[in-house]
Tab-separated table of C-alpha atoms in Angstrom:
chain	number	residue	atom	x	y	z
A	1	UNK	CA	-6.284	-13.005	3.591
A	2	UNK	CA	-6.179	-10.136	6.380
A	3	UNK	CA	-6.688	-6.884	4.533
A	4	UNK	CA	-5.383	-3.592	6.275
A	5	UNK	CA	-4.742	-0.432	5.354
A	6	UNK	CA	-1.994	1.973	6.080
A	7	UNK	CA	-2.374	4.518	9.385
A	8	UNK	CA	-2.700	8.170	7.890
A	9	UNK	CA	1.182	9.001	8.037
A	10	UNK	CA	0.383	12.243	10.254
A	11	UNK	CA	-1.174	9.504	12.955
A	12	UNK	CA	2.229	7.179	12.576
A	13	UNK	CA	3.957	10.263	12.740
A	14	UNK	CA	2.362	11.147	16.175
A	15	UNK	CA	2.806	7.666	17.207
A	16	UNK	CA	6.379	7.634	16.916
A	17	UNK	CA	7.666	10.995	18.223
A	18	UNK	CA	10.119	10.928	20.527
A	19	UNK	CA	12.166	7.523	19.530
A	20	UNK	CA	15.623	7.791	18.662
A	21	UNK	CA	16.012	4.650	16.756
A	22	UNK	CA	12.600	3.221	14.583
A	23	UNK	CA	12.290	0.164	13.075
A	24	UNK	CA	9.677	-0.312	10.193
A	25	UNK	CA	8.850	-4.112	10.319
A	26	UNK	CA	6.687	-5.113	7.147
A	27	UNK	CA	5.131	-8.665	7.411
A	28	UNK	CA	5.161	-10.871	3.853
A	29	UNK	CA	2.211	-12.406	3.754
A	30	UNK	CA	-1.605	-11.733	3.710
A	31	UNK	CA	-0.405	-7.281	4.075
A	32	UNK	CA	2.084	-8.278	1.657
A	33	UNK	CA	-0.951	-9.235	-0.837
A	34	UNK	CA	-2.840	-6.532	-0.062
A	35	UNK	CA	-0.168	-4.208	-0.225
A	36	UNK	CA	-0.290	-2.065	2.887
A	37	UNK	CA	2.642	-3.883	4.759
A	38	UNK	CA	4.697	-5.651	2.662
A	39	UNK	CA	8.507	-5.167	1.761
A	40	UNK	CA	7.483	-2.140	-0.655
A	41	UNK	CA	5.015	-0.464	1.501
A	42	UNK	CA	7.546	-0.697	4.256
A	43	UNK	CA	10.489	0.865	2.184
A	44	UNK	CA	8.234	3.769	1.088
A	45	UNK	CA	7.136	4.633	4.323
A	46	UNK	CA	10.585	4.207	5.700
A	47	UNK	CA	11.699	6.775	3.666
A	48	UNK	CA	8.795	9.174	3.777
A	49	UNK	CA	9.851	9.386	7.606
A	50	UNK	CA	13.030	9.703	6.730
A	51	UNK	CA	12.627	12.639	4.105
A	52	UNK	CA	10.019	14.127	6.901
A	53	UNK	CA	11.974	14.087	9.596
A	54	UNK	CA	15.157	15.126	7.461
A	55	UNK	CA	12.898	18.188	6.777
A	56	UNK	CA	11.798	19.214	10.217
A	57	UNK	CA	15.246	18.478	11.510
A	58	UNK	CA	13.882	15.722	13.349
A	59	UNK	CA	16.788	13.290	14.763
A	60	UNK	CA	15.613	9.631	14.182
A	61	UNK	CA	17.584	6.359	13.265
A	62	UNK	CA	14.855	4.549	10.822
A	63	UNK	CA	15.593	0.937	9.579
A	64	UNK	CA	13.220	-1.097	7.900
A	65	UNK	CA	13.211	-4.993	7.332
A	66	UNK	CA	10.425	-7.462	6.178
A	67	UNK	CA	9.912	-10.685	7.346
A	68	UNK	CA	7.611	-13.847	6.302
A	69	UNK	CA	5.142	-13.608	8.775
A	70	UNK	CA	4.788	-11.693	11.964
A	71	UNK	CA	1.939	-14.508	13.095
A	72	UNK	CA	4.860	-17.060	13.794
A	73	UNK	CA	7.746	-17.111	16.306
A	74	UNK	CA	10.544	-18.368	14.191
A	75	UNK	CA	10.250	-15.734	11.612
A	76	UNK	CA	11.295	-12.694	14.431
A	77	UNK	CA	14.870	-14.564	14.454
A	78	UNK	CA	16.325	-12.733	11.380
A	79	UNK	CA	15.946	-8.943	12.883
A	80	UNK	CA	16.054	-10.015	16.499
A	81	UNK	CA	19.251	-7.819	16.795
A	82	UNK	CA	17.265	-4.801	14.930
A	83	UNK	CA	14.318	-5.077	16.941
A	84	UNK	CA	17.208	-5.078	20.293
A	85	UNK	CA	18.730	-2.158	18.953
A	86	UNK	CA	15.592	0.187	18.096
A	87	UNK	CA	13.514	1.954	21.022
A	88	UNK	CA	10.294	0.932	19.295
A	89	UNK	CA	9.274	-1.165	16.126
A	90	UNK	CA	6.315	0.461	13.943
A	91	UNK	CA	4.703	-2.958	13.233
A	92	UNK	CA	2.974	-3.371	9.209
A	93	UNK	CA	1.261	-6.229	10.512
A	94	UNK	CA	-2.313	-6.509	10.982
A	95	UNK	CA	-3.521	-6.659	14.439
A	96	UNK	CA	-2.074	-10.007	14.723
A	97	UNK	CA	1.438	-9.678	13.638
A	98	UNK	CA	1.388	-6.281	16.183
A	99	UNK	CA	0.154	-8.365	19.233
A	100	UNK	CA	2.310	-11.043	18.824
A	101	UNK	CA	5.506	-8.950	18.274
A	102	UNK	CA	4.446	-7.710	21.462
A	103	UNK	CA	4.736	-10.843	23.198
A	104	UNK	CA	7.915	-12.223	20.840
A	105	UNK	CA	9.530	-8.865	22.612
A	106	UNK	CA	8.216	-8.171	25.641
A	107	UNK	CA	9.818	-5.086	26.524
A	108	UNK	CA	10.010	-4.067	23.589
A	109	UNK	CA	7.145	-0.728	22.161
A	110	UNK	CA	5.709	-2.499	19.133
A	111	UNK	CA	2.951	0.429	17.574
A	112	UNK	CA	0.771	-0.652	14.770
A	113	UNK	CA	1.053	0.594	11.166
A	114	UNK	CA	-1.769	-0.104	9.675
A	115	UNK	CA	-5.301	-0.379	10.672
A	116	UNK	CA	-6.920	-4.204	10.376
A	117	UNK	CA	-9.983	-4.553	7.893
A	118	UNK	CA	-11.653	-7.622	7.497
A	119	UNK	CA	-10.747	-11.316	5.757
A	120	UNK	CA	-11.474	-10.784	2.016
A	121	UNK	CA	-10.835	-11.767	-1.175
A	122	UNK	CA	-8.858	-9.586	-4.309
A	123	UNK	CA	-11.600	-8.493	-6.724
A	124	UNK	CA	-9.050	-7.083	-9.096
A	125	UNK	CA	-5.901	-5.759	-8.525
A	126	UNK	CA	-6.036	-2.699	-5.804
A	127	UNK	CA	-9.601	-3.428	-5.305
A	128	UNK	CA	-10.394	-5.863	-1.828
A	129	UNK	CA	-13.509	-6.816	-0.787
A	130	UNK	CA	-15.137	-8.777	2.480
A	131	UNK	CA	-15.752	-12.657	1.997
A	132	UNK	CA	-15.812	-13.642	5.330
A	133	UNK	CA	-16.112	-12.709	8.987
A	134	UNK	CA	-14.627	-15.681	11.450
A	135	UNK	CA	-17.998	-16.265	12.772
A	136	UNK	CA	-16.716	-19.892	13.574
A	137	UNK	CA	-19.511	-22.066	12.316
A	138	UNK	CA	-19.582	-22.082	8.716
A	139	UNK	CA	-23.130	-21.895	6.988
A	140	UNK	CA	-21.586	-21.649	3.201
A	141	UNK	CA	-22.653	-24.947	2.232
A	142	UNK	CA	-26.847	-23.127	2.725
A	143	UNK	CA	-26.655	-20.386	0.710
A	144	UNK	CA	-24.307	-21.477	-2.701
A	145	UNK	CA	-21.303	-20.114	-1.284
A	146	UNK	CA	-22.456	-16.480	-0.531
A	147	UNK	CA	-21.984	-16.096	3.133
A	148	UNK	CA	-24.768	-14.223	4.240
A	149	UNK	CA	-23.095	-13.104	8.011
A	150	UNK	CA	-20.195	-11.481	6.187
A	151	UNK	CA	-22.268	-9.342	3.259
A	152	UNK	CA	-25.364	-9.087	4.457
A	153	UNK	CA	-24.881	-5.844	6.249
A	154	UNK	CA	-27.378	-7.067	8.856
A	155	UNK	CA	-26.030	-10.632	8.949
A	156	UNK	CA	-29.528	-11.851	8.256
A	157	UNK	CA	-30.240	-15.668	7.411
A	158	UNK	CA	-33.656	-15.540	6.117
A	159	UNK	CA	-33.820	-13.131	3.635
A	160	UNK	CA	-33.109	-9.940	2.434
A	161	UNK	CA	-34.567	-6.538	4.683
A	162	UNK	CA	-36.484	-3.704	2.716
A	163	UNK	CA	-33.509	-1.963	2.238
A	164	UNK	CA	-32.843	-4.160	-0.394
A	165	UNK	CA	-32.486	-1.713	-3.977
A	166	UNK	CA	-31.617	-3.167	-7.276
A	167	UNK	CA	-29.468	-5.242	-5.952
A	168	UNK	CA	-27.633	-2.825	-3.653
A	169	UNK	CA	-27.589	-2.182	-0.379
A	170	UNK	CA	-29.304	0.797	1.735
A	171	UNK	CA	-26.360	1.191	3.926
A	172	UNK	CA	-24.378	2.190	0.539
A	173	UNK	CA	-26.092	2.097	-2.301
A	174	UNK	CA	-23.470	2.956	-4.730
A	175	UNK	CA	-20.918	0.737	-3.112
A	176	UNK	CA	-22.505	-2.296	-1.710
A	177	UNK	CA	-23.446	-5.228	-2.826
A	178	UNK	CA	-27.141	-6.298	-1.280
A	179	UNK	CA	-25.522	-9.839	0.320
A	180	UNK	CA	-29.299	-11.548	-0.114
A	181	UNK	CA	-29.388	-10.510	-3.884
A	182	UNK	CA	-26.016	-12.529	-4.455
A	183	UNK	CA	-27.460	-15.599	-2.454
A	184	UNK	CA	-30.808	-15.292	-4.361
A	185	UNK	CA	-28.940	-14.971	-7.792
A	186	UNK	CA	-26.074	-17.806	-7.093
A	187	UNK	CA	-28.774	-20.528	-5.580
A	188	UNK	CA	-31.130	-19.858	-9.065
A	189	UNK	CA	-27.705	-20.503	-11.070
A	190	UNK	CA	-26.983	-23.643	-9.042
A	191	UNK	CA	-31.141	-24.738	-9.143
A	192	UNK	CA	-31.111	-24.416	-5.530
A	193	UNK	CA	-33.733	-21.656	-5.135
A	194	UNK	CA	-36.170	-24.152	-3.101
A	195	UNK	CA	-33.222	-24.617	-0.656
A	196	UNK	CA	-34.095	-20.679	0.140
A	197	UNK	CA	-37.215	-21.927	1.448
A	198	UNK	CA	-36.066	-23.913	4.351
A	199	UNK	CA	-36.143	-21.872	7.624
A	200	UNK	CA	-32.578	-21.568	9.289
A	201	UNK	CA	-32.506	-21.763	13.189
A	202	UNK	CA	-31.221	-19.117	15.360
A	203	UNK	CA	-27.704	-19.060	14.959
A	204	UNK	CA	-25.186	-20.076	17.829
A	205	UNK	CA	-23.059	-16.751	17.913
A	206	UNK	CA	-20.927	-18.465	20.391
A	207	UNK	CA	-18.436	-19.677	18.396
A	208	UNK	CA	-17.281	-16.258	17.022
A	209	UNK	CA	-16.672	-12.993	19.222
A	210	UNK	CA	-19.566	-12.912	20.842
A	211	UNK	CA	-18.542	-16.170	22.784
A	212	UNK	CA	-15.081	-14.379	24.147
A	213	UNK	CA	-11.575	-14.415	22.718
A	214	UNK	CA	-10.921	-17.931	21.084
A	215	UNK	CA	-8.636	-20.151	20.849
A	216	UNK	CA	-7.688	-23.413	18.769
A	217	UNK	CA	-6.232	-26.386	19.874
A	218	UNK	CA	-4.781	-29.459	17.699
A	219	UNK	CA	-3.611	-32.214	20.117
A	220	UNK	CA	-1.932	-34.292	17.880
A	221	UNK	CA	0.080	-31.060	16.603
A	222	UNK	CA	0.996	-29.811	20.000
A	223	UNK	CA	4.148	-31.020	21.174
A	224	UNK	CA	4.584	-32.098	24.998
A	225	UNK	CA	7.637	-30.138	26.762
B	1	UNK	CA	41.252	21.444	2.019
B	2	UNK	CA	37.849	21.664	2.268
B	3	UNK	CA	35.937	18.470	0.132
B	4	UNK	CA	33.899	19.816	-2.859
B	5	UNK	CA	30.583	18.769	-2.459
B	6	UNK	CA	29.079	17.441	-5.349
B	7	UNK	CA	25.787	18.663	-6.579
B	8	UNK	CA	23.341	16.097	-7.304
B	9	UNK	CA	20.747	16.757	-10.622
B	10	UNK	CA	17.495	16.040	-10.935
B	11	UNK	CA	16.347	12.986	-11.655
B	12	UNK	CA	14.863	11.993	-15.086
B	13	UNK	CA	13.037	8.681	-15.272
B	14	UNK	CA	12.893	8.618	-19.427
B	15	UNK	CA	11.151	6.069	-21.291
B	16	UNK	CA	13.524	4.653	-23.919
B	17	UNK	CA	10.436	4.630	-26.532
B	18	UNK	CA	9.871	8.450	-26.211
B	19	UNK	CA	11.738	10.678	-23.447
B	20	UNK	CA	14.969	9.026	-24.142
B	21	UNK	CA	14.685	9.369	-28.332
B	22	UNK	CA	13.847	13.300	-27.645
B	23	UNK	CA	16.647	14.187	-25.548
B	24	UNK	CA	18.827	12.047	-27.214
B	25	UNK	CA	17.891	14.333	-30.661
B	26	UNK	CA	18.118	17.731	-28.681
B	27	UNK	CA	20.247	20.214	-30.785
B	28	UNK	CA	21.781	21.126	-27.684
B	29	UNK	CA	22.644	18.885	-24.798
B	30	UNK	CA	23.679	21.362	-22.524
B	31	UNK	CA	20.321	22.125	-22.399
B	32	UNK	CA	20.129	18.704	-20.042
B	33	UNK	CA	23.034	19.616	-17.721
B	34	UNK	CA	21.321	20.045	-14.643
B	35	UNK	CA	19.383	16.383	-15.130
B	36	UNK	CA	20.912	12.825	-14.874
B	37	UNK	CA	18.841	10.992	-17.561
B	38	UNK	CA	17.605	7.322	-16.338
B	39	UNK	CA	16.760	5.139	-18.813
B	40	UNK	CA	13.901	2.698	-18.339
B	41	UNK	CA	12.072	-0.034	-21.224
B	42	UNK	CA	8.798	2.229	-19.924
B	43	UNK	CA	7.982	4.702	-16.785
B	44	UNK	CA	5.069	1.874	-15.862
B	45	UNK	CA	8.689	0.626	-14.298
B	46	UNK	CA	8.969	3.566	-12.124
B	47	UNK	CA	7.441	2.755	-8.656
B	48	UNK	CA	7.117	4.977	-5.298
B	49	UNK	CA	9.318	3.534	-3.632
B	50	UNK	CA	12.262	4.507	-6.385
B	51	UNK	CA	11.230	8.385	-6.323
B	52	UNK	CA	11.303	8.877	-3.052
B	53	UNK	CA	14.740	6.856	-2.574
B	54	UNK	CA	15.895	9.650	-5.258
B	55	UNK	CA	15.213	12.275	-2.979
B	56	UNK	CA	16.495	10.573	-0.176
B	57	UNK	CA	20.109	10.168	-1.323
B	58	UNK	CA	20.101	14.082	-1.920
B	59	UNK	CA	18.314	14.539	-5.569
B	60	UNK	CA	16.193	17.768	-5.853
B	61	UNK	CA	14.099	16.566	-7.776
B	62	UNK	CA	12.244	13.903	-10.034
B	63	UNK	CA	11.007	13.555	-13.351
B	64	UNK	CA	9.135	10.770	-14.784
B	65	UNK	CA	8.886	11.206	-18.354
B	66	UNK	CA	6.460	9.087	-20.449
B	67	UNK	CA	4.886	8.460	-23.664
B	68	UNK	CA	1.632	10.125	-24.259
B	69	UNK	CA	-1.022	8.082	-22.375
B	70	UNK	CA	-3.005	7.119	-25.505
B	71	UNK	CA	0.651	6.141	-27.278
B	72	UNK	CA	2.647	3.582	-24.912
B	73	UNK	CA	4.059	0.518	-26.278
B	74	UNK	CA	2.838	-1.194	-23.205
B	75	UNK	CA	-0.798	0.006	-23.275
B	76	UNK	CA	-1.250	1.464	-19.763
B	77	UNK	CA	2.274	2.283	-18.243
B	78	UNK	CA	2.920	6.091	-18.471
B	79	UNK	CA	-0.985	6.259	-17.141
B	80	UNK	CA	0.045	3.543	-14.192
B	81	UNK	CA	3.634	5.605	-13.939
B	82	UNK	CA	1.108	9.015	-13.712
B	83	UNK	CA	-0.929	7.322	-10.764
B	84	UNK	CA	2.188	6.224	-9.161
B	85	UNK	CA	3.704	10.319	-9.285
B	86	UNK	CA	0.568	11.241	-8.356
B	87	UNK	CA	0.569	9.112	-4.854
B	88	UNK	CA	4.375	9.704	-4.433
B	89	UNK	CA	3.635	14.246	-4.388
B	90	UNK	CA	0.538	13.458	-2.143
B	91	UNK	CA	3.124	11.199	0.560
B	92	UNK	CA	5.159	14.419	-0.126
B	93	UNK	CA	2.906	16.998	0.703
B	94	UNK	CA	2.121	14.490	3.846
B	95	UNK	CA	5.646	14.341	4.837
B	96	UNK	CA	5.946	18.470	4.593
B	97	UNK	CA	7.942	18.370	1.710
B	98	UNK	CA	6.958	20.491	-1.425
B	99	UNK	CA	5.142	18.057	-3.796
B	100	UNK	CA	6.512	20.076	-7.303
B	101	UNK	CA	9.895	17.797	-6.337
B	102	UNK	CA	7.966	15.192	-8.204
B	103	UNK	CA	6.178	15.395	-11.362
B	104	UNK	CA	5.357	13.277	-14.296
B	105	UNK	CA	5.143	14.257	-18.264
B	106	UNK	CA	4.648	12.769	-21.259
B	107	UNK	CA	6.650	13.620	-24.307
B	108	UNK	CA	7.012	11.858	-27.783
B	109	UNK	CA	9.948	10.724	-28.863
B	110	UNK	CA	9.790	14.887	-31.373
B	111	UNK	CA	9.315	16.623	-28.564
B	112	UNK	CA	12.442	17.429	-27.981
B	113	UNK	CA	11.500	21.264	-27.389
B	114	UNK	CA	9.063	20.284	-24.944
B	115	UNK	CA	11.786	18.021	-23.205
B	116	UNK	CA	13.805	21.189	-23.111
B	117	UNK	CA	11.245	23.311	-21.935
B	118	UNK	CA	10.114	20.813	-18.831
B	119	UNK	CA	13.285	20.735	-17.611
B	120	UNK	CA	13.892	23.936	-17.497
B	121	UNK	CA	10.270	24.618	-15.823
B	122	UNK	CA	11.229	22.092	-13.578
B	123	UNK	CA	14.314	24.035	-13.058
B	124	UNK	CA	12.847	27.097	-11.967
B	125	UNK	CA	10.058	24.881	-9.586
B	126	UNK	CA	13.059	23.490	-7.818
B	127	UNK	CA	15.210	26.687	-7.452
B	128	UNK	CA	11.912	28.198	-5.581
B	129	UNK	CA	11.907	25.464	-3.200
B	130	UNK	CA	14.302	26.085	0.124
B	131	UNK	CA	16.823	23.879	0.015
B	132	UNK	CA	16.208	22.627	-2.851
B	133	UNK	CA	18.338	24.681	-5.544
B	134	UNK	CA	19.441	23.517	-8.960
């Protein structure tokens, strides 16, 4: 999923000064999961600006609503006359959801909620962690299903650096995994250890940001106007 | 004629294992006036969202009152309930509202002098607040 966390409230609270009418859009899915967007985050921060603003004397109009997915047009349909009838829509999207309410409502101020992580994986419940970072050419199938671009903090593919420590990482020691320790440990569990040996080219960064904003197309999905 | 307005009472979120028992055993239940008692299976029920709703709809104040944390039926729910009271005051304090309009305790289901004696302290918290009287 998309992992996010929520803006701190005096930043959202900047960010929305000055609108009469607010609406607090949570998005059910992946912010949903990682609950910093979904119906119950939206509700409580809803009515933390309510009780706020209530409290300076502040006059604001806040709704809230929650919708399936802000990644997909269809879904805007149920609060299309909400979204009409606020000045501005405080977005609990990730990045995504925000841009493309943007262009769902063009003249409409969509301002983000939350601020976008990474794509990870729930550890245990209220813990998240990185698994993967879009890099566009997958190279899970080398290293026993460790990706080394996402958790190596040096996205190295030939080995750990020197700032490998008991199996932790020198950029955080306390909190970070050392990505080359997992590899070396998972490949020995699977046998694969000599597979370590094998040099890996140069890899093509092309495919992921480095090669521009990106775009998939499925011809046999897309459907001719 | 001028409507009465009607005064709202604090909130209390009781467990029906501990809470509930004590104030229902309470010598005196005028002692409980100024609180509407809520009854829930266990305060692990008693999310964020819920407490601050409370406030919003004109409630001074909220209690959430548990079982001790080392004596819930359901293991870990007056501790989850005590994390969840504990994020609600800090959105509080965020929002510039006093934080003491929330607060969680634990009481056994004989504790019904302690019951007495919480709301009362949360009485007096309340009644310092602006705006906030009991």
């Amino acid at each position: 999923m998309i992992t996010a966390v929520q803006k701190p409230f005096a930043d959202i609270q900047a960010m929305v000064q000055g609108y009469a009418n607010l609406l607090v859009l949570g998005c059910g899915t992946c912010v949903t999961v990682c609950m910093a967007g979904g119906e119950k985050e939206t509700a409580i921060l809803a009515s933390t600006l309510r009780l706020a603003n209530r409290e300076k004397g502040v006059k604001m109009q806040v709704a809230e609503d929650t919708i399936e997915r802000q990644c997909d047009r269809e879904f805007f349909d149920t609060v299309r006359d909400k979204v009409e009838a606020a000045d501005a829509v405080l977005s609990l999207a990730c990045g995504v959801g925000v841009q493309f309410a943007s262009e769902v409502f063009p003249g409409k101020r969509v301002l983000p909620g939350l601020d976008t992580r990474f794509y990870g994986a729930t550890e245990k419940q209220g813990v998240w962690g990185t698994r993967c970072a879009g890099c566009g050419t997958c190279v899970l199938d080398r290293f026993g299903g460790v990706c080394p671009v996402a958790r190596c903090s040096k996205s190295l593919l030939n080995g750990p650096c020197g700032g490998s420590q008991k199996g932790m990482c020198e950029v955080d020691q306390k909190n970070i995994e050392c990505g080359w320790q997992l590899i070396y440990d998972r490949m020995k569990l699977l046998g694969l250890l000599d597979k370590l040996e094998e040099n890996q080219p140069i890899k093509d960064w092309r495919t992921g940001r480095d090669g521009g904003p990106r775009k998939i197309v499925r011809e046999d999905m897309v459907l001719d106007a | 004629m001028a409507k009465k307005q009607i005064e709202k009472k604090i909130v209390a979120f009781c467990c029906e294992n501990s809470a509930l028992k004590a104030a229902e055993a309470l010598s005196d239940p005028a002692t409980l006036d100024a609180v509407e008692l809520v009854r829930l299976p266990c305060t692990g029920k008693a999310e964020t969202g819920l407490l601050l709703a409370c406030l919003e709809r004109g409630h001074p104040g909220v209690l959430v009152l548990g079982c001790p944390a080392d004596n819930c039926k359901f293991l870990v729910g007056s501790t989850r309930a005590n994390k969840r009271v504990q994020s609600t005051r800090r959105l509080l304090k965020e929002a510039g509202l006093s934080e003491e309009r929330v607060r969680m305790d634990f009481v056994s289901s004989v504790d019904g002098h302690r019951l007495a004696r919480i709301v009362r302290e949360m009485r007096e918290r309340l009644n310092a607040i602006e705006g906030a009287k009991v």
